[in-house]
C-alpha positions as a LaTeX table, in Angstrom:
\begin{tabular}{lrrr}
\hline
Residue & $x$ (\AA) & $y$ (\AA) & $z$ (\AA) \\
\hline
Met1 & 0.00 & 0.00 & 0.00 \\
Glu2 & 1.40 & 3.36 & $-1.03$ \\
Lys3 & 2.27 & 5.62 & 1.88 \\
Arg4 & 0.44 & 8.92 & 1.61 \\
Ser5 & 2.29 & 12.17 & 2.24 \\
Asn6 & 1.34 & 14.78 & 4.84 \\
Trp7 & 0.40 & 17.13 & 2.00 \\
His8 & $-2.24$ & 14.65 & 0.89 \\
Tyr9 & $-3.91$ & 14.71 & 4.31 \\
Met10 & $-3.60$ & 18.48 & 4.51 \\
Arg11 & $-5.35$ & 18.88 & 1.16 \\
Lys12 & $-7.99$ & 16.40 & 2.22 \\
Asp13 & $-8.69$ & 18.22 & 5.50 \\
Lys14 & $-8.07$ & 21.76 & 4.21 \\
Phe15 & $-11.44$ & 23.06 & 5.39 \\
Leu16 & $-10.92$ & 21.72 & 8.90 \\
Leu17 & $-7.47$ & 23.31 & 8.96 \\
Leu18 & $-8.93$ & 26.62 & 7.80 \\
Met19 & $-11.42$ & 26.47 & 10.67 \\
Met20 & $-8.46$ & 26.15 & 13.05 \\
Val21 & $-6.68$ & 29.25 & 11.75 \\
Pro22 & $-8.64$ & 31.88 & 13.75 \\
Met23 & $-8.12$ & 29.96 & 17.00 \\
Val24 & $-4.42$ & 29.44 & 16.31 \\
Val25 & $-4.01$ & 33.16 & 15.59 \\
Leu26 & $-5.87$ & 34.13 & 18.77 \\
Leu27 & $-3.80$ & 31.67 & 20.81 \\
Phe28 & $-0.57$ & 33.04 & 19.37 \\
Val29 & $-1.50$ & 36.71 & 19.79 \\
Phe30 & $-2.99$ & 36.51 & 23.30 \\
Ser31 & $-1.09$ & 33.59 & 24.84 \\
Tyr32 & 2.36 & 33.40 & 23.25 \\
Met33 & 3.22 & 36.95 & 22.19 \\
Pro34 & 2.66 & 38.35 & 25.74 \\
Ile35 & 5.32 & 35.96 & 27.07 \\
Tyr36 & 7.83 & 38.51 & 25.79 \\
Gly37 & 6.53 & 40.85 & 28.49 \\
Ile38 & 7.91 & 38.60 & 31.23 \\
Leu39 & 11.14 & 40.53 & 30.83 \\
Ile40 & 9.72 & 43.54 & 32.68 \\
Ala41 & 9.51 & 41.45 & 35.86 \\
Phe42 & 13.30 & 41.81 & 36.04 \\
Gln43 & 13.34 & 45.53 & 35.19 \\
Asp44 & 12.20 & 48.88 & 36.54 \\
Tyr45 & 9.84 & 49.37 & 33.64 \\
Lys46 & 7.99 & 52.58 & 32.87 \\
Ile47 & 5.52 & 53.22 & 30.06 \\
Gly48 & 7.37 & 54.10 & 26.89 \\
Met49 & 10.55 & 52.21 & 27.76 \\
Pro50 & 11.61 & 49.35 & 25.46 \\
Phe51 & 11.31 & 45.81 & 26.83 \\
Leu52 & 14.77 & 45.00 & 25.59 \\
Ser53 & 17.57 & 47.30 & 24.47 \\
Phe54 & 21.36 & 47.32 & 24.46 \\
Asp55 & 21.94 & 51.04 & 24.86 \\
Gly56 & 21.39 & 51.21 & 28.61 \\
Thr57 & 17.76 & 52.32 & 28.39 \\
Thr58 & 16.53 & 49.09 & 29.96 \\
Lys59 & 17.07 & 49.11 & 33.72 \\
Trp60 & 17.65 & 45.55 & 34.88 \\
Val61 & 17.11 & 44.92 & 38.60 \\
Gly62 & 17.30 & 41.13 & 38.85 \\
Phe63 & 14.99 & 39.61 & 41.49 \\
Lys64 & 14.31 & 42.91 & 43.25 \\
His65 & 10.53 & 42.81 & 42.69 \\
Phe66 & 10.23 & 39.17 & 43.73 \\
Ile67 & 12.06 & 39.89 & 46.99 \\
Arg68 & 9.88 & 42.96 & 47.51 \\
Phe69 & 6.76 & 40.80 & 47.16 \\
Phe70 & 8.06 & 38.17 & 49.61 \\
Asp71 & 8.90 & 40.90 & 52.12 \\
Ser72 & 5.61 & 42.75 & 51.62 \\
Val73 & 3.22 & 43.09 & 54.56 \\
Phe74 & 0.51 & 41.84 & 52.20 \\
Phe75 & 2.31 & 38.61 & 51.22 \\
Asp76 & 0.93 & 36.46 & 54.03 \\
Arg77 & $-2.62$ & 37.78 & 53.56 \\
Val78 & $-2.89$ & 37.36 & 49.80 \\
Met79 & $-1.21$ & 33.92 & 49.84 \\
Arg80 & $-3.45$ & 32.70 & 52.66 \\
Asn81 & $-6.63$ & 33.95 & 51.05 \\
Thr82 & $-5.69$ & 32.65 & 47.60 \\
Leu83 & $-4.82$ & 29.19 & 48.89 \\
Leu84 & $-7.90$ & 28.94 & 51.10 \\
Ile85 & $-10.30$ & 30.05 & 48.37 \\
Ser86 & $-8.75$ & 27.61 & 45.88 \\
Leu87 & $-8.71$ & 24.72 & 48.35 \\
Tyr88 & $-12.30$ & 25.38 & 49.44 \\
Thr89 & $-13.36$ & 25.50 & 45.79 \\
Ile90 & $-11.74$ & 22.12 & 45.14 \\
Val91 & $-12.93$ & 20.46 & 48.35 \\
Phe92 & $-16.52$ & 21.69 & 48.24 \\
Gly93 & $-17.06$ & 22.30 & 44.53 \\
Phe94 & $-15.05$ & 19.77 & 42.55 \\
Trp95 & $-17.20$ & 16.73 & 43.29 \\
Ile96 & $-20.61$ & 18.39 & 42.81 \\
Pro97 & $-20.60$ & 18.31 & 38.96 \\
Ile98 & $-19.60$ & 14.64 & 39.14 \\
Val99 & $-22.44$ & 13.72 & 41.48 \\
Phe100 & $-24.87$ & 15.84 & 39.47 \\
Ala101 & $-23.84$ & 14.10 & 36.22 \\
Leu102 & $-24.26$ & 10.66 & 37.82 \\
Leu103 & $-27.71$ & 11.54 & 39.17 \\
Leu104 & $-28.78$ & 13.21 & 35.93 \\
Asn105 & $-27.80$ & 10.11 & 34.02 \\
Glu106 & $-30.25$ & 8.09 & 36.12 \\
Ile107 & $-33.25$ & 10.17 & 34.99 \\
Arg108 & $-35.08$ & 8.06 & 32.44 \\
Arg109 & $-37.67$ & 10.57 & 31.25 \\
Thr110 & $-36.04$ & 12.66 & 28.54 \\
Phe111 & $-38.27$ & 15.70 & 29.07 \\
Tyr112 & $-37.43$ & 16.07 & 32.76 \\
Lys113 & $-33.76$ & 15.40 & 32.05 \\
Lys114 & $-33.59$ & 18.20 & 29.45 \\
Val115 & $-35.43$ & 20.63 & 31.74 \\
Val116 & $-33.01$ & 19.94 & 34.62 \\
Gln117 & $-30.01$ & 20.22 & 32.30 \\
Thr118 & $-31.18$ & 23.54 & 30.89 \\
Leu119 & $-31.90$ & 25.05 & 34.30 \\
Ser120 & $-28.52$ & 23.94 & 35.64 \\
Tyr121 & $-26.60$ & 25.30 & 32.64 \\
Leu122 & $-28.22$ & 28.75 & 32.62 \\
Pro123 & $-26.22$ & 30.36 & 35.47 \\
Tyr124 & $-22.96$ & 29.66 & 33.63 \\
Phe125 & $-24.00$ & 31.96 & 30.79 \\
Ile126 & $-24.94$ & 34.81 & 33.11 \\
Ser127 & $-22.32$ & 37.54 & 33.40 \\
Ser128 & $-20.38$ & 37.78 & 36.66 \\
Val129 & $-21.61$ & 41.36 & 36.94 \\
Val130 & $-25.22$ & 40.12 & 36.95 \\
Ile131 & $-24.41$ & 37.27 & 39.34 \\
Val132 & $-22.80$ & 39.64 & 41.84 \\
Gly133 & $-25.70$ & 42.07 & 41.42 \\
Ile134 & $-28.14$ & 39.29 & 42.32 \\
Val135 & $-26.03$ & 38.34 & 45.35 \\
Leu136 & $-25.83$ & 41.94 & 46.55 \\
Ser137 & $-29.58$ & 42.30 & 46.17 \\
Leu138 & $-30.35$ & 39.07 & 48.04 \\
Leu139 & $-27.94$ & 39.87 & 50.87 \\
Ser140 & $-28.74$ & 43.57 & 51.21 \\
Pro141 & $-29.01$ & 44.53 & 54.91 \\
Val142 & $-31.85$ & 46.92 & 54.08 \\
Asp143 & $-34.33$ & 44.95 & 52.00 \\
Gly144 & $-32.50$ & 41.73 & 50.99 \\
Val145 & $-34.56$ & 38.53 & 50.92 \\
Ile146 & $-32.06$ & 36.66 & 53.10 \\
Asn147 & $-32.12$ & 39.32 & 55.81 \\
Asn148 & $-35.92$ & 39.51 & 55.59 \\
Ile149 & $-36.10$ & 35.78 & 56.32 \\
Ile150 & $-33.60$ & 36.08 & 59.18 \\
Glu151 & $-35.57$ & 38.94 & 60.70 \\
Phe152 & $-38.85$ & 37.02 & 60.28 \\
Phe153 & $-37.44$ & 34.23 & 62.45 \\
Gly154 & $-36.24$ & 36.67 & 65.10 \\
Gly155 & $-32.66$ & 37.22 & 64.00 \\
Asp156 & $-30.77$ & 40.46 & 63.40 \\
Arg157 & $-30.04$ & 41.91 & 60.00 \\
Thr158 & $-26.43$ & 41.45 & 58.92 \\
Ala159 & $-24.31$ & 43.25 & 56.35 \\
Phe160 & $-22.96$ & 40.01 & 54.90 \\
Met161 & $-20.96$ & 41.66 & 52.12 \\
Asn162 & $-19.12$ & 43.88 & 54.60 \\
Asp163 & $-18.29$ & 41.10 & 57.05 \\
Pro164 & $-14.97$ & 39.31 & 56.34 \\
Gln165 & $-16.11$ & 36.04 & 57.92 \\
Tyr166 & $-18.84$ & 35.52 & 55.29 \\
Phe167 & $-16.94$ & 36.47 & 52.14 \\
Lys168 & $-15.33$ & 33.09 & 51.34 \\
Thr169 & $-18.59$ & 31.23 & 51.98 \\
Ile170 & $-20.54$ & 33.54 & 49.66 \\
Tyr171 & $-17.85$ & 33.31 & 46.99 \\
Ile172 & $-17.71$ & 29.49 & 47.09 \\
Ile173 & $-21.49$ & 28.97 & 47.13 \\
Thr174 & $-22.15$ & 31.36 & 44.24 \\
Gly175 & $-19.26$ & 29.86 & 42.29 \\
Ile176 & $-20.65$ & 26.34 & 42.69 \\
Trp177 & $-24.15$ & 27.45 & 41.72 \\
Gln178 & $-22.83$ & 29.22 & 38.64 \\
Ser179 & $-20.58$ & 26.44 & 37.33 \\
Phe180 & $-21.74$ & 22.99 & 38.48 \\
Gly181 & $-24.26$ & 22.51 & 35.65 \\
Trp182 & $-21.81$ & 23.40 & 32.92 \\
Gly183 & $-19.08$ & 21.43 & 34.66 \\
Ser184 & $-21.21$ & 18.29 & 34.45 \\
Val185 & $-21.35$ & 18.43 & 30.62 \\
Leu186 & $-17.93$ & 16.80 & 30.21 \\
Tyr187 & $-18.84$ & 13.98 & 32.59 \\
Leu188 & $-22.20$ & 13.41 & 30.89 \\
Ala189 & $-20.41$ & 13.15 & 27.54 \\
Asn190 & $-18.08$ & 10.53 & 29.02 \\
Ile191 & $-20.99$ & 8.61 & 30.51 \\
Ala192 & $-22.72$ & 8.56 & 27.10 \\
Ala193 & $-19.56$ & 7.01 & 25.59 \\
Ile194 & $-19.51$ & 4.04 & 28.00 \\
Asn195 & $-20.26$ & 0.72 & 26.31 \\
Gln196 & $-23.93$ & $-0.07$ & 26.95 \\
Glu197 & $-23.20$ & $-3.80$ & 26.82 \\
Leu198 & $-21.55$ & $-3.45$ & 30.21 \\
Tyr199 & $-24.85$ & $-2.29$ & 31.72 \\
Glu200 & $-26.75$ & $-5.10$ & 30.00 \\
Ala201 & $-24.32$ & $-7.69$ & 31.36 \\
Ala202 & $-24.58$ & $-6.15$ & 34.85 \\
Arg203 & $-28.38$ & $-6.28$ & 34.75 \\
Met204 & $-28.26$ & $-9.92$ & 33.70 \\
Asp205 & $-26.04$ & $-10.60$ & 36.72 \\
Gly206 & $-28.65$ & $-8.94$ & 38.97 \\
Ala207 & $-26.87$ & $-5.63$ & 39.60 \\
Asn208 & $-29.23$ & $-2.81$ & 40.58 \\
Arg209 & $-28.83$ & 0.77 & 39.36 \\
Trp210 & $-26.71$ & 1.76 & 42.36 \\
Arg211 & $-24.21$ & $-1.03$ & 41.69 \\
Gln212 & $-24.17$ & $-0.19$ & 37.99 \\
Met213 & $-23.36$ & 3.40 & 38.85 \\
Met214 & $-20.60$ & 2.51 & 41.30 \\
His215 & $-18.96$ & $-0.28$ & 39.28 \\
Ile216 & $-19.49$ & 0.84 & 35.67 \\
Thr217 & $-20.37$ & 4.53 & 35.37 \\
Leu218 & $-17.99$ & 5.94 & 37.97 \\
Pro219 & $-14.94$ & 3.89 & 36.85 \\
Gly220 & $-15.82$ & 4.84 & 33.25 \\
Ile221 & $-15.45$ & 8.56 & 33.95 \\
Met222 & $-12.53$ & 8.23 & 36.37 \\
Pro223 & $-9.84$ & 9.19 & 33.79 \\
Thr224 & $-11.70$ & 12.44 & 33.10 \\
Val225 & $-12.19$ & 13.09 & 36.82 \\
Thr226 & $-8.47$ & 12.62 & 37.39 \\
Ile227 & $-7.49$ & 14.98 & 34.57 \\
Met228 & $-9.92$ & 17.66 & 35.75 \\
Leu229 & $-8.52$ & 17.35 & 39.29 \\
Ile230 & $-4.99$ & 17.79 & 37.94 \\
Phe231 & $-6.10$ & 20.96 & 36.16 \\
Ala232 & $-7.76$ & 22.18 & 39.36 \\
Val233 & $-4.58$ & 21.64 & 41.37 \\
Gly234 & $-2.58$ & 23.29 & 38.58 \\
Gly235 & $-4.64$ & 26.43 & 39.07 \\
Leu236 & $-4.19$ & 26.46 & 42.83 \\
Leu237 & $-3.12$ & 30.11 & 42.98 \\
Asn238 & $-5.80$ & 31.26 & 40.57 \\
Ala239 & $-9.14$ & 32.73 & 41.57 \\
Asp240 & $-11.97$ & 34.47 & 39.77 \\
Val241 & $-10.44$ & 37.93 & 40.03 \\
Glu242 & $-13.25$ & 39.65 & 38.14 \\
Lys243 & $-15.87$ & 38.26 & 40.50 \\
Ile244 & $-13.85$ & 39.09 & 43.62 \\
Leu245 & $-13.26$ & 42.66 & 42.42 \\
Leu246 & $-17.01$ & 43.05 & 41.98 \\
Met247 & $-17.82$ & 41.54 & 45.37 \\
Tyr248 & $-15.24$ & 42.90 & 47.75 \\
Ser249 & $-14.58$ & 46.23 & 49.44 \\
Pro250 & $-11.85$ & 47.52 & 51.78 \\
Ala251 & $-13.95$ & 46.22 & 54.69 \\
Val252 & $-13.33$ & 42.60 & 53.64 \\
Tyr253 & $-9.75$ & 42.87 & 52.33 \\
Asp254 & $-8.54$ & 40.70 & 55.20 \\
Ser255 & $-10.40$ & 37.65 & 53.84 \\
Ala256 & $-11.04$ & 38.63 & 50.21 \\
Asp257 & $-7.76$ & 40.08 & 48.96 \\
Val258 & $-6.06$ & 37.47 & 46.75 \\
Ile259 & $-2.95$ & 37.55 & 44.57 \\
Gly260 & $-4.98$ & 38.47 & 41.49 \\
Thr261 & $-6.67$ & 41.47 & 43.08 \\
Tyr262 & $-3.40$ & 42.58 & 44.65 \\
Thr263 & $-1.73$ & 42.43 & 41.23 \\
Val264 & $-4.52$ & 44.51 & 39.69 \\
Arg265 & $-4.14$ & 47.18 & 42.38 \\
Glu266 & $-0.37$ & 47.35 & 42.04 \\
Gly267 & $-0.19$ & 47.11 & 38.26 \\
Val268 & $-3.27$ & 48.95 & 37.02 \\
Phe269 & $-4.05$ & 51.44 & 39.77 \\
Asn270 & $-0.56$ & 52.15 & 41.15 \\
Gly271 & 1.38 & 51.79 & 37.89 \\
Asn272 & 3.92 & 49.31 & 39.32 \\
Tyr273 & 4.05 & 47.25 & 36.13 \\
Ser274 & 7.31 & 45.44 & 36.82 \\
Tyr275 & 6.22 & 44.53 & 40.32 \\
Ala276 & 2.85 & 43.22 & 39.11 \\
Ala277 & 4.58 & 41.23 & 36.36 \\
Ala278 & 6.91 & 39.67 & 38.94 \\
Val279 & 3.97 & 38.63 & 41.12 \\
Gly280 & 2.18 & 37.18 & 38.10 \\
Leu281 & 5.29 & 35.25 & 37.05 \\
Phe282 & 5.65 & 33.88 & 40.57 \\
Val283 & 2.05 & 32.62 & 40.45 \\
Ser284 & 2.62 & 30.99 & 37.05 \\
Val285 & 5.73 & 29.17 & 38.27 \\
Ile286 & 3.98 & 27.86 & 41.39 \\
Asn287 & 0.98 & 26.72 & 39.35 \\
Phe288 & 3.29 & 24.96 & 36.89 \\
Ile289 & 5.09 & 23.14 & 39.70 \\
Ala290 & 1.73 & 22.14 & 41.25 \\
Leu291 & 0.57 & 20.83 & 37.87 \\
Ile292 & 3.73 & 18.71 & 37.44 \\
Leu293 & 3.46 & 17.31 & 40.98 \\
Ala294 & $-0.26$ & 16.54 & 40.62 \\
Asn295 & 0.31 & 14.76 & 37.31 \\
Thr296 & 3.25 & 12.77 & 38.71 \\
Ile297 & 1.31 & 11.67 & 41.80 \\
Ser298 & $-1.71$ & 10.78 & 39.66 \\
Arg299 & 0.46 & 8.64 & 37.39 \\
Lys300 & 1.87 & 6.75 & 40.35 \\
Val301 & $-1.46$ & 6.29 & 42.14 \\
Ser302 & $-4.01$ & 5.78 & 39.37 \\
Asp303 & $-2.00$ & 5.47 & 36.13 \\
Tyr304 & $-3.99$ & 8.40 & 34.70 \\
Gly305 & $-2.44$ & 11.72 & 33.77 \\
Leu306 & $-2.05$ & 14.47 & 31.21 \\
Trp307 & 1.10 & 12.85 & 29.82 \\
\hline
\end{tabular}
């Protein structure tokens, strides 16, 4: 059989390749070209200065900005808040889409299944600005529904959004509500790909639906669960900065201020571009190390991984 050249397959799939071009261009422009800007993390950069020059214009300062961040009075606070919010999100939110997908798969009536799916997906497509607006309205100390209920049962009205002890709870709950439906899509797709003959054989052996779920469905989606967990650990120092910026105020900085919001303040508002770039690079390095460790441990424990 004659071996076909790569050009043959490229001509055959030319329309699919053309469809990829816009995404490749966007990826290159917004993900790879900005890497060049990492250089300013090791400089005292000001607007208008070149990123790289050999005439002395570029002011190299080595690890000055990294050391400044480690010595900052805000370092402990932003690291603690970032880690806690990420860990709480994983611990309390990671498993909910999995359970929801397993339960949704057990609904036999197509109409009810589609209604539940649609209702669970909707919050994901709502803007964070709208989501935060709804939360602020519900938790308003003046006429919020939650405070009205608390007062009805004899409690005192509380300014939840101005109380540091409630911020993380509100953030986690709203995040789960907004994303669990959409997060279940990947698991439902994996469940649909499981060989149906396995279920037929299990039923013939007398396995009920619970046993089928535990011994066929769950193991069938376990590779995907593992990969998604690796990605979650790889983003350990990431948080939804846009949502936090919309939710927080100086009153809750002690529990709400994360690395992302701190970087925005320093880089955008204070004009410390090199310092903000150094903090961002530090976060990227830590996330990369966490991703490598999570993948390595997963390979040793479950034989599943990204590579």
